[in-house]
Tab-separated table of C-alpha atoms in Angstrom:
chain	number	residue	atom	x	y	z
J	28	PRO	CA	2.400	-10.467	-53.231
J	29	PHE	CA	5.924	-9.423	-53.782
J	30	TRP	CA	8.817	-9.459	-51.204
J	31	LEU	CA	11.094	-6.412	-50.987
J	32	LYS	CA	14.158	-6.269	-48.675
J	33	CYS	CA	14.751	-3.398	-46.369
J	34	ALA	CA	18.050	-2.128	-45.265
J	35	GLU	CA	18.183	-4.224	-42.085
J	36	GLY	CA	17.534	-7.502	-44.052
J	37	THR	CA	13.952	-8.141	-42.968
J	38	PRO	CA	11.600	-8.625	-45.918
J	39	THR	CA	8.641	-6.436	-46.384
J	40	GLN	CA	5.566	-7.339	-48.202
J	41	PHE	CA	4.265	-5.195	-51.040
J	42	ALA	CA	0.898	-5.810	-52.632
J	43	LYS	CA	1.198	-6.400	-56.380
J	44	SER	CA	-0.636	-3.235	-57.226
J	45	SER	CA	1.674	-1.146	-55.147
J	46	LEU	CA	4.736	-2.652	-56.901
J	47	THR	CA	3.293	-1.848	-60.167
J	48	ARG	CA	2.748	1.717	-59.198
J	49	LEU	CA	6.298	1.697	-57.881
J	50	LEU	CA	7.675	0.396	-61.217
J	51	ALA	CA	5.408	2.795	-63.096
J	52	VAL	CA	6.993	5.638	-61.285
J	53	ASN	CA	10.419	4.514	-62.061
J	54	LEU	CA	9.809	3.661	-65.667
J	55	ARG	CA	8.273	7.140	-66.179
J	56	ALA	CA	11.401	8.481	-64.874
J	57	SER	CA	13.795	6.773	-67.287
J	58	PRO	CA	12.741	7.548	-70.842
J	59	HIS	CA	13.921	11.173	-71.230
J	60	LYS	CA	11.870	13.132	-73.666
J	61	MET	CA	14.662	14.811	-75.562
J	62	GLY	CA	13.491	18.267	-76.475
J	63	THR	CA	12.257	19.204	-79.822
J	64	GLU	CA	12.935	22.478	-78.309
J	65	ALA	CA	16.353	23.986	-78.332
J	66	MET	CA	18.297	26.270	-76.050
J	67	PHE	CA	21.829	27.718	-76.432
J	68	ALA	CA	24.128	29.759	-74.120
J	69	VAL	CA	27.500	31.250	-74.431
J	70	LYS	CA	29.683	33.075	-71.905
J	71	GLY	CA	31.401	36.405	-72.875
J	72	LYS	CA	33.881	38.456	-71.014
J	73	ASP	CA	31.482	40.118	-68.466
J	74	PHE	CA	28.091	38.534	-69.450
J	75	VAL	CA	26.228	35.419	-70.298
J	76	ILE	CA	23.730	35.146	-73.161
J	77	ILE	CA	20.977	32.419	-73.201
J	78	ALA	CA	18.531	31.815	-76.011
J	79	ALA	CA	15.571	29.517	-75.937
J	80	ASP	CA	12.888	28.760	-78.535
J	81	ALA	CA	9.389	29.944	-77.635
J	82	MET	CA	7.241	26.966	-78.732
J	83	THR	CA	5.049	24.926	-76.380
J	84	ALA	CA	3.007	22.097	-77.940
J	85	PHE	CA	0.478	19.438	-76.895
J	86	SER	CA	1.068	16.277	-78.915
J	87	VAL	CA	0.953	17.455	-82.567
J	88	MET	CA	-0.578	20.884	-81.862
J	89	LYS	CA	1.504	24.026	-81.352
J	90	LEU	CA	-0.343	25.851	-78.459
J	91	LYS	CA	1.841	28.878	-78.226
J	92	ASP	CA	4.829	30.286	-80.171
J	93	ASP	CA	5.620	33.095	-77.638
J	94	TYR	CA	6.238	31.066	-74.480
J	95	ASP	CA	9.121	32.398	-72.441
J	96	LYS	CA	11.213	29.555	-71.070
J	97	ILE	CA	13.886	31.732	-69.372
J	98	TRP	CA	13.156	32.459	-65.687
J	99	GLU	CA	14.758	35.395	-63.925
J	100	VAL	CA	15.508	34.588	-60.299
J	101	GLU	CA	17.444	37.113	-58.059
J	102	GLY	CA	19.336	38.274	-61.046
J	103	LYS	CA	20.245	34.847	-62.372
J	104	LEU	CA	18.716	33.371	-65.648
J	105	PHE	CA	17.389	29.813	-65.581
J	106	ALA	CA	16.404	28.381	-69.025
J	107	ALA	CA	14.278	25.288	-68.441
J	108	SER	CA	13.415	22.888	-71.332
J	109	GLY	CA	11.132	19.826	-71.284
J	110	PRO	CA	7.416	19.304	-70.769
J	111	SER	CA	6.097	22.635	-69.534
J	112	ALA	CA	4.449	21.038	-66.549
J	113	ASP	CA	7.769	19.782	-65.200
J	114	ALA	CA	9.606	22.862	-66.154
J	115	SER	CA	7.135	25.320	-64.586
J	116	ASN	CA	6.526	23.115	-61.487
J	117	PHE	CA	10.199	22.738	-60.828
J	118	MET	CA	11.268	26.281	-61.565
J	119	GLU	CA	8.413	27.787	-59.579
J	120	PHE	CA	9.713	25.791	-56.563
J	121	ILE	CA	13.308	26.781	-57.160
J	122	GLU	CA	12.412	30.479	-57.730
J	123	LYS	CA	10.358	30.748	-54.557
J	124	ASN	CA	13.043	28.940	-52.394
J	125	ILE	CA	15.744	31.307	-53.719
J	126	ASN	CA	13.570	34.326	-53.126
J	127	LEU	CA	12.994	33.126	-49.583
J	128	HIS	CA	16.697	32.695	-48.962
J	129	THR	CA	17.259	36.334	-49.926
J	130	LEU	CA	14.555	37.467	-47.609
J	131	ARG	CA	15.822	35.460	-44.762
J	132	THR	CA	19.486	36.197	-44.986
J	133	GLY	CA	19.545	39.633	-46.772
J	134	LEU	CA	22.181	38.204	-49.158
J	135	LYS	CA	21.742	37.105	-52.783
J	136	LEU	CA	22.947	33.660	-53.557
J	137	SER	CA	25.820	33.544	-56.053
J	138	THR	CA	25.385	31.837	-59.440
J	139	LYS	CA	27.473	28.934	-58.167
J	140	ALA	CA	25.379	28.585	-55.026
J	141	SER	CA	22.103	28.866	-57.035
J	142	ALA	CA	23.258	26.179	-59.435
J	143	ASN	CA	24.391	23.811	-56.692
J	144	TYR	CA	21.141	24.300	-54.866
J	145	THR	CA	19.175	23.555	-58.009
J	146	ARG	CA	21.200	20.392	-58.810
J	147	ASN	CA	20.713	19.079	-55.423
J	148	GLU	CA	16.899	19.425	-55.699
J	149	LEU	CA	17.048	17.566	-59.052
J	150	ALA	CA	19.274	14.775	-57.793
J	151	GLN	CA	17.059	14.189	-54.658
J	152	SER	CA	13.764	14.332	-56.645
J	153	LEU	CA	15.169	11.666	-58.961
J	154	ARG	CA	15.634	9.249	-56.151
J	155	LYS	CA	12.361	10.028	-54.338
J	156	LYS	CA	9.435	10.999	-56.412
J	157	GLY	CA	10.862	10.470	-59.949
J	158	SER	CA	12.600	13.051	-62.073
J	159	TYR	CA	11.542	16.353	-63.331
J	160	GLN	CA	12.208	16.039	-67.075
J	161	THR	CA	13.887	19.431	-67.135
J	162	ASP	CA	17.165	20.239	-68.646
J	163	LEU	CA	18.609	23.607	-67.612
J	164	LEU	CA	20.967	26.323	-68.548
J	165	ILE	CA	21.836	28.662	-65.654
J	166	GLY	CA	23.703	31.879	-66.164
J	167	GLY	CA	24.681	34.834	-63.967
J	168	VAL	CA	27.331	37.518	-63.367
J	169	ASP	CA	28.878	37.761	-59.830
J	170	ALA	CA	31.664	39.864	-58.415
J	171	ASP	CA	34.234	37.241	-59.708
J	172	GLY	CA	32.794	37.257	-63.301
J	173	PRO	CA	30.258	35.670	-65.519
J	174	LYS	CA	29.233	32.021	-64.837
J	175	LEU	CA	27.317	29.443	-67.020
J	176	TYR	CA	26.113	26.141	-65.781
J	177	PHE	CA	24.964	23.235	-67.941
J	178	MET	CA	22.552	21.039	-65.983
J	179	ASP	CA	20.489	17.984	-66.971
J	180	TYR	CA	17.416	16.400	-65.625
J	181	MET	CA	19.308	13.966	-63.408
J	182	GLY	CA	21.185	16.681	-61.612
J	183	SER	CA	24.523	16.614	-63.264
J	184	SER	CA	26.023	20.178	-63.293
J	185	GLU	CA	29.072	21.712	-64.851
J	186	SER	CA	30.398	25.204	-65.179
J	187	VAL	CA	30.985	25.746	-68.872
J	188	ASN	CA	31.873	28.420	-71.412
J	189	LYS	CA	29.184	27.331	-73.937
J	190	ALA	CA	26.250	24.854	-73.794
J	191	ALA	CA	23.123	23.810	-75.587
J	192	HIS	CA	20.145	21.400	-74.973
J	193	GLY	CA	17.647	19.562	-77.212
J	194	TYR	CA	17.963	18.068	-80.649
J	195	GLY	CA	19.367	21.404	-81.784
J	196	ALA	CA	22.337	20.822	-79.452
J	197	MET	CA	23.653	18.029	-81.706
J	198	PHE	CA	24.138	20.441	-84.583
J	199	THR	CA	25.448	23.352	-82.677
J	200	PHE	CA	28.140	21.912	-80.456
J	201	GLY	CA	30.574	21.732	-83.262
J	202	LEU	CA	29.674	25.349	-84.321
J	203	MET	CA	30.195	26.645	-80.835
J	204	ASP	CA	33.509	24.875	-80.623
J	205	ARG	CA	34.644	26.414	-83.834
J	206	TYR	CA	33.524	30.104	-83.177
J	207	TRP	CA	33.843	30.517	-79.294
J	208	LYS	CA	36.795	32.316	-77.809
J	209	PRO	CA	37.485	33.727	-74.326
J	210	ASP	CA	36.455	37.261	-73.361
J	211	MET	CA	34.078	37.866	-76.193
J	212	GLU	CA	32.186	41.060	-76.697
J	213	LEU	CA	28.406	41.079	-76.784
J	214	GLU	CA	28.170	41.431	-80.633
J	215	GLU	CA	30.487	38.421	-81.160
J	216	ALA	CA	28.448	36.342	-78.759
J	217	LYS	CA	25.146	37.373	-80.444
J	218	ASP	CA	26.690	36.297	-83.733
J	219	ILE	CA	27.272	32.770	-82.426
J	220	ILE	CA	23.789	32.574	-81.200
J	221	ARG	CA	22.516	33.808	-84.468
J	222	LYS	CA	24.442	31.030	-86.240
J	223	CYS	CA	23.017	28.408	-83.715
N	3	MET	CA	10.045	36.543	-4.335
N	4	ALA	CA	12.202	35.492	-7.299
N	5	ARG	CA	12.327	31.893	-5.960
N	6	ARG	CA	8.798	31.267	-7.022
N	7	TYR	CA	9.322	32.030	-10.685
N	8	ASP	CA	12.816	30.822	-11.287
N	9	SER	CA	12.484	26.962	-11.426
N	10	GLN	CA	10.696	26.664	-14.751
N	11	THR	CA	12.707	27.801	-17.718
N	12	THR	CA	9.634	28.767	-19.815
N	13	THR	CA	7.910	31.040	-17.197
N	14	PHE	CA	8.230	34.719	-16.963
N	15	SER	CA	8.523	36.492	-13.651
N	16	PRO	CA	6.056	39.335	-12.792
N	17	GLU	CA	8.831	41.773	-13.708
N	18	GLY	CA	9.050	40.167	-17.161
N	19	ARG	CA	12.294	38.375	-16.579
N	20	LEU	CA	13.375	34.833	-17.419
N	21	TYR	CA	15.424	33.819	-14.434
N	22	GLN	CA	16.734	30.578	-15.760
N	23	VAL	CA	18.226	32.299	-18.738
N	24	GLU	CA	19.855	34.945	-16.362
N	25	TYR	CA	21.217	32.139	-14.201
N	26	ALA	CA	22.722	30.427	-17.170
N	27	MET	CA	24.549	33.683	-18.056
N	28	GLU	CA	25.938	33.654	-14.443
N	29	ALA	CA	27.576	30.240	-15.129
N	30	ILE	CA	29.506	31.780	-17.960
N	31	ASN	CA	30.868	34.542	-15.856
N	32	LEU	CA	32.837	31.926	-13.955
N	33	ALA	CA	34.374	30.510	-16.985
N	34	GLY	CA	37.986	31.065	-18.223
N	35	SER	CA	38.888	34.285	-19.844
N	36	THR	CA	37.976	34.316	-23.548
N	37	ILE	CA	38.896	37.256	-25.919
N	38	GLY	CA	37.972	37.908	-29.542
N	39	ILE	CA	39.486	40.650	-31.593
N	40	LEU	CA	38.682	41.671	-35.186
N	41	ALA	CA	41.562	42.887	-37.264
N	42	ASP	CA	41.721	44.234	-40.824
N	43	ASP	CA	43.035	41.024	-42.273
N	44	ALA	CA	42.158	38.439	-39.618
N	45	VAL	CA	40.047	37.565	-36.628
N	46	ILE	CA	41.726	36.311	-33.366
N	47	LEU	CA	40.121	34.192	-30.647
N	48	ALA	CA	42.018	33.301	-27.482
N	49	GLY	CA	40.948	31.470	-24.323
N	50	GLU	CA	42.344	30.576	-20.994
N	51	LYS	CA	42.157	26.916	-20.069
N	52	LYS	CA	40.724	25.974	-16.706
N	53	THR	CA	41.614	22.345	-16.751
N	54	THR	CA	45.365	22.186	-16.454
N	55	SER	CA	46.990	19.487	-14.531
N	56	LYS	CA	50.056	17.357	-14.933
N	57	LEU	CA	47.980	14.282	-14.734
N	58	LEU	CA	45.680	15.367	-17.602
N	59	ASP	CA	45.938	13.126	-20.708
N	60	GLN	CA	44.427	15.532	-23.128
N	61	GLY	CA	46.080	14.481	-26.390
N	62	LYS	CA	44.613	16.778	-29.213
N	63	GLN	CA	41.460	17.540	-27.381
N	64	HIS	CA	40.730	21.209	-27.114
N	65	GLU	CA	38.829	23.040	-24.498
N	66	LYS	CA	38.336	26.508	-25.699
N	67	LEU	CA	38.679	26.790	-29.420
N	68	PHE	CA	37.020	24.570	-32.017
N	69	LYS	CA	37.059	24.705	-35.869
N	70	ILE	CA	33.675	24.792	-37.431
N	71	ASP	CA	34.513	24.826	-41.148
N	72	ASP	CA	37.480	26.109	-43.233
N	73	ASN	CA	36.306	29.663	-42.802
N	74	MET	CA	34.965	29.757	-39.228
N	75	PHE	CA	35.806	28.659	-35.725
N	76	CYS	CA	34.529	29.407	-32.274
N	77	ALA	CA	35.550	29.967	-28.667
N	78	VAL	CA	33.523	28.465	-25.860
N	79	ALA	CA	32.747	29.877	-22.338
N	80	GLY	CA	30.478	27.948	-19.958
N	81	ILE	CA	29.540	24.341	-19.458
N	82	THR	CA	31.785	22.242	-21.623
N	83	SER	CA	29.321	19.345	-22.183
N	84	ASP	CA	26.556	21.815	-23.242
N	85	ALA	CA	29.047	23.299	-25.619
N	86	ASN	CA	30.135	20.034	-27.255
N	87	VAL	CA	26.456	19.372	-28.282
N	88	LEU	CA	26.103	22.921	-29.814
N	89	ILE	CA	29.545	22.712	-31.556
N	90	ASN	CA	28.326	19.531	-33.254
N	91	LYS	CA	25.222	21.275	-34.441
N	92	LEU	CA	27.348	24.134	-35.639
N	93	ARG	CA	29.487	21.798	-37.643
N	94	VAL	CA	26.568	19.963	-39.220
N	95	SER	CA	24.891	23.300	-40.168
N	96	ALA	CA	28.051	24.579	-41.908
N	97	ALA	CA	28.581	21.232	-43.747
N	98	ARG	CA	24.972	20.991	-44.791
N	99	HIS	CA	25.221	24.457	-46.267
N	100	ALA	CA	28.369	23.707	-48.079
N	101	TYR	CA	26.843	20.492	-49.427
N	102	THR	CA	23.659	22.210	-50.691
N	103	TYR	CA	25.242	25.518	-52.080
N	104	GLY	CA	28.806	24.402	-52.968
N	105	GLU	CA	30.093	27.292	-50.882
N	106	SER	CA	31.154	28.028	-47.292
N	107	MET	CA	28.294	29.220	-44.962
N	108	PRO	CA	28.174	32.836	-44.301
N	109	VAL	CA	29.188	33.599	-40.625
N	110	GLU	CA	26.047	35.450	-39.687
N	111	GLN	CA	23.778	32.726	-41.050
N	112	LEU	CA	25.541	30.146	-39.011
N	113	THR	CA	25.334	32.409	-35.919
N	114	THR	CA	21.570	32.831	-36.520
N	115	SER	CA	20.906	29.157	-36.816
N	116	ILE	CA	22.650	28.189	-33.571
N	117	CYS	CA	20.977	31.115	-31.790
N	118	ASP	CA	17.520	29.853	-32.985
N	119	VAL	CA	18.395	26.545	-31.422
N	120	LYS	CA	19.398	28.172	-28.050
N	121	GLN	CA	16.275	30.327	-28.169
N	122	GLY	CA	14.038	27.291	-28.565
N	123	TYR	CA	15.310	26.064	-25.079
N	124	THR	CA	14.108	29.282	-23.518
N	125	GLN	CA	10.611	29.150	-24.932
N	126	PHE	CA	9.298	25.443	-25.123
N	127	GLY	CA	10.056	21.908	-24.216
N	128	GLY	CA	10.555	22.645	-20.543
N	129	LEU	CA	14.279	22.002	-20.818
N	130	ARG	CA	16.897	24.254	-19.289
N	131	PRO	CA	18.848	26.583	-21.525
N	132	PHE	CA	22.408	25.844	-22.696
N	133	GLY	CA	24.948	27.285	-20.281
N	134	VAL	CA	27.228	28.386	-23.114
N	135	SER	CA	28.281	31.575	-24.683
N	136	PHE	CA	30.227	31.578	-27.983
N	137	LEU	CA	32.585	33.950	-29.715
N	138	ILE	CA	32.186	32.961	-33.420
N	139	ALA	CA	34.872	34.175	-35.702
N	140	GLY	CA	35.053	33.735	-39.430
N	141	TYR	CA	35.302	35.103	-43.051
N	142	ASP	CA	32.776	35.284	-45.868
N	143	GLU	CA	32.660	37.067	-49.204
N	144	SER	CA	29.793	39.277	-48.287
N	145	HIS	CA	30.941	40.827	-45.063
N	146	GLY	CA	34.598	39.903	-44.813
N	147	PHE	CA	36.065	39.129	-41.358
N	148	GLN	CA	33.450	39.027	-38.627
N	149	LEU	CA	33.290	38.399	-34.844
N	150	TYR	CA	29.936	37.512	-33.169
N	151	HIS	CA	29.024	36.903	-29.492
N	152	THR	CA	26.067	34.552	-28.575
N	153	ASP	CA	24.594	34.071	-25.158
N	154	PRO	CA	22.236	31.439	-23.519
N	155	SER	CA	19.119	33.590	-24.370
N	156	GLY	CA	19.819	33.106	-27.990
N	157	ASN	CA	20.754	36.801	-28.666
N	158	PHE	CA	23.815	37.585	-30.737
N	159	SER	CA	25.589	40.703	-31.902
N	160	GLY	CA	28.592	41.506	-33.954
N	161	TRP	CA	31.665	43.013	-32.283
N	162	LYS	CA	35.065	44.517	-33.154
N	163	ALA	CA	36.343	43.332	-29.915
N	164	TYR	CA	34.653	41.323	-27.107
N	165	ALA	CA	35.485	39.382	-23.931
N	166	ILE	CA	33.620	36.790	-21.994
N	167	GLY	CA	34.309	34.836	-18.805
N	168	ILE	CA	36.268	35.864	-15.847
N	169	ASN	CA	37.352	39.578	-15.649
N	170	ASN	CA	35.562	40.379	-18.941
N	171	ASN	CA	34.783	43.974	-17.694
N	172	THR	CA	38.560	44.625	-17.284
N	173	ALA	CA	39.220	43.190	-20.659
N	174	GLN	CA	36.407	45.311	-22.356
N	175	GLN	CA	37.842	48.425	-20.721
N	176	ILE	CA	41.325	47.790	-22.075
N	177	MET	CA	39.964	46.983	-25.586
N	178	ARG	CA	37.760	49.930	-25.557
N	179	GLN	CA	40.932	52.127	-25.158
N	180	ASP	CA	43.362	50.311	-27.295
N	181	TRP	CA	41.375	48.784	-30.227
N	182	LYS	CA	41.909	50.895	-33.346
N	183	GLU	CA	40.289	50.698	-36.855
N	184	GLY	CA	42.730	49.240	-39.406
N	185	MET	CA	44.739	46.965	-36.996
N	186	LYS	CA	46.751	44.212	-38.778
N	187	LEU	CA	47.173	40.643	-37.517
N	188	GLN	CA	50.311	41.203	-35.470
N	189	GLU	CA	49.084	44.368	-33.682
N	190	ALA	CA	45.821	42.588	-32.884
N	191	LEU	CA	47.731	39.556	-31.548
N	192	GLU	CA	49.789	41.929	-29.256
N	193	LEU	CA	46.573	43.570	-28.016
N	194	THR	CA	45.079	40.107	-27.222
N	195	ALA	CA	48.156	39.083	-25.344
N	196	LYS	CA	48.136	42.381	-23.448
N	197	VAL	CA	44.525	41.932	-22.448
N	198	LEU	CA	45.141	38.209	-21.411
N	199	THR	CA	48.041	39.163	-19.052
N	200	LYS	CA	45.609	41.508	-17.188
N	201	THR	CA	42.693	39.226	-17.056
N	202	MET	CA	44.102	35.675	-16.663
N	203	ASP	CA	43.849	33.977	-13.221
N	204	THR	CA	47.543	33.131	-13.250
N	205	ALA	CA	50.839	34.683	-12.431
N	206	ASN	CA	52.807	33.487	-15.579
N	207	PRO	CA	50.648	32.877	-18.610
N	208	ASN	CA	52.041	30.508	-21.072
N	209	ALA	CA	51.015	28.165	-23.837
N	210	GLU	CA	50.008	25.425	-21.483
N	211	LYS	CA	47.097	27.490	-20.253
N	212	LEU	CA	46.126	29.211	-23.430
N	213	GLU	CA	44.574	28.437	-26.767
N	214	PHE	CA	45.146	31.086	-29.544
N	215	GLY	CA	43.432	30.730	-32.960
N	216	ILE	CA	43.130	32.907	-36.038
N	217	VAL	CA	41.122	33.047	-39.317
N	218	GLU	CA	43.148	34.762	-42.119
N	219	LYS	CA	43.578	34.815	-45.775
N	220	THR	CA	46.748	33.114	-47.193
N	221	GLU	CA	48.892	34.785	-49.968
N	222	SER	CA	46.866	32.760	-52.524
N	223	GLY	CA	43.627	34.347	-51.241
N	224	LYS	CA	42.409	31.128	-49.631
N	225	VAL	CA	40.649	31.455	-46.154
N	226	ARG	CA	42.290	29.289	-43.488
N	227	PHE	CA	41.824	28.694	-39.748
N	228	ARG	CA	45.028	28.117	-37.792
N	229	MET	CA	45.862	27.459	-34.061
N	230	LEU	CA	49.075	29.303	-32.932
N	231	SER	CA	51.807	26.953	-31.952
N	232	ASP	CA	53.028	26.766	-28.366
N	233	ALA	CA	56.290	28.561	-29.293
N	234	GLU	CA	54.262	31.398	-30.983
N	235	VAL	CA	51.997	31.757	-27.874
N	236	ASN	CA	54.860	31.766	-25.455
N	237	LYS	CA	56.579	34.435	-27.451
N	238	LEU	CA	53.514	36.623	-27.599
N	239	MET	CA	52.894	36.246	-23.825
N	240	ALA	CA	56.485	36.826	-22.972
N	241	ASP	CA	56.544	39.967	-25.143
N	242	ALA	CA	53.354	41.223	-23.470
N	243	ALA	CA	54.584	40.766	-19.914
N	244	PRO	CA	57.770	43.004	-19.807
N	245	LYS	CA	55.635	45.915	-21.114
N	246	GLU	CA	53.433	45.150	-18.181
N	247	GLY	CA	56.508	45.404	-15.893
N	248	GLU	CA	57.510	48.755	-17.512
N	249	THR	CA	54.107	50.408	-16.740
N	250	GLU	CA	54.352	49.145	-13.168
N	251	ALA	CA	57.864	50.523	-12.872
N	252	GLU	CA	56.710	53.972	-14.335
N	253	LYS	CA	53.964	54.073	-11.706
């Protein structure tokens, strides 16, 4: 038996097997399977462009090479990387909740609100049932202009001009820093994505 | 006959009425005059305070107007203790929304959420309804400046100008005639003052007996709630009164 202290200071007894399960959940949460998949995004003058690779694999076998990782939710784009189980499970949940919000209130959430909502869900899951191993790129255009959010599986979220996830990111950050400039036209942005 | 069906909140009468809810609305008709006016560039709420005494040690405690969030505030008419509970719920709802979405809560959503709470007390649980009506004023990106009225039944509607409490009929009559599309803040403040001079229970209305609040956009475009200072209120009411005297003289 193992003793665990609760908030009030009274010890609670956990059976060894339960503790193992508890540890197992947390351990599963920590090693982040950095993607062999890559995604890139760039913000232009009145648009956001997001690109994601289309491979999904099981161990060493490529299952599909036309798998769409970019979800369209109420006019916003969510690119979700990571194991397809985590990505699809998490994104289906987010998609349905955002749709429900639109139905209930008659108003579409802004990109900022959608991103904040999503990051809250990631942050809460991390501390309850373990993480969704999903890194996200969220893009949308609202009345006050285009917005791009870089989000990782722990729920950190930042509004940025350019972003990338996966091993590919290591190579392309420098590239994007070199070529990105404010208020780009679509062709210029496409060019950067092509280079990435 | 009504007596048989009025003691339980959750029981319909044979004519299909909920007496407890109607009695709750009666409680509000005795409350201090409360006015709300929607202008082009602001929303104004003003309320007459009932508890004024030299011995009162109020400090900063408000009686009529309460801030909910940076973009919203409300005026209360009815049982103060009931109102305090609901105002707390309003503030928690607004804060929770801002936490989850990183943005201020839209006014209509907040109004809906508090009305759903009020409605619950008319349908289940066997508890009496809240004896409170709100005038909720605020600003959001989707619908701009808005004014809503809620009652104990949990119904709400959006208004360009509304009055609750004592003499609300008189107030509504004046507002029906004098409210115009495209009014700016100053005009709307003057209209509010004019209505209050007619409906308030007292001979000389002044800042001691009134609370005046507005939601407006600052020059930088930020939304802000602000209570008018005593000096501003006194000036408004003083300016409204002589006009009153003139019309009397004309008669």
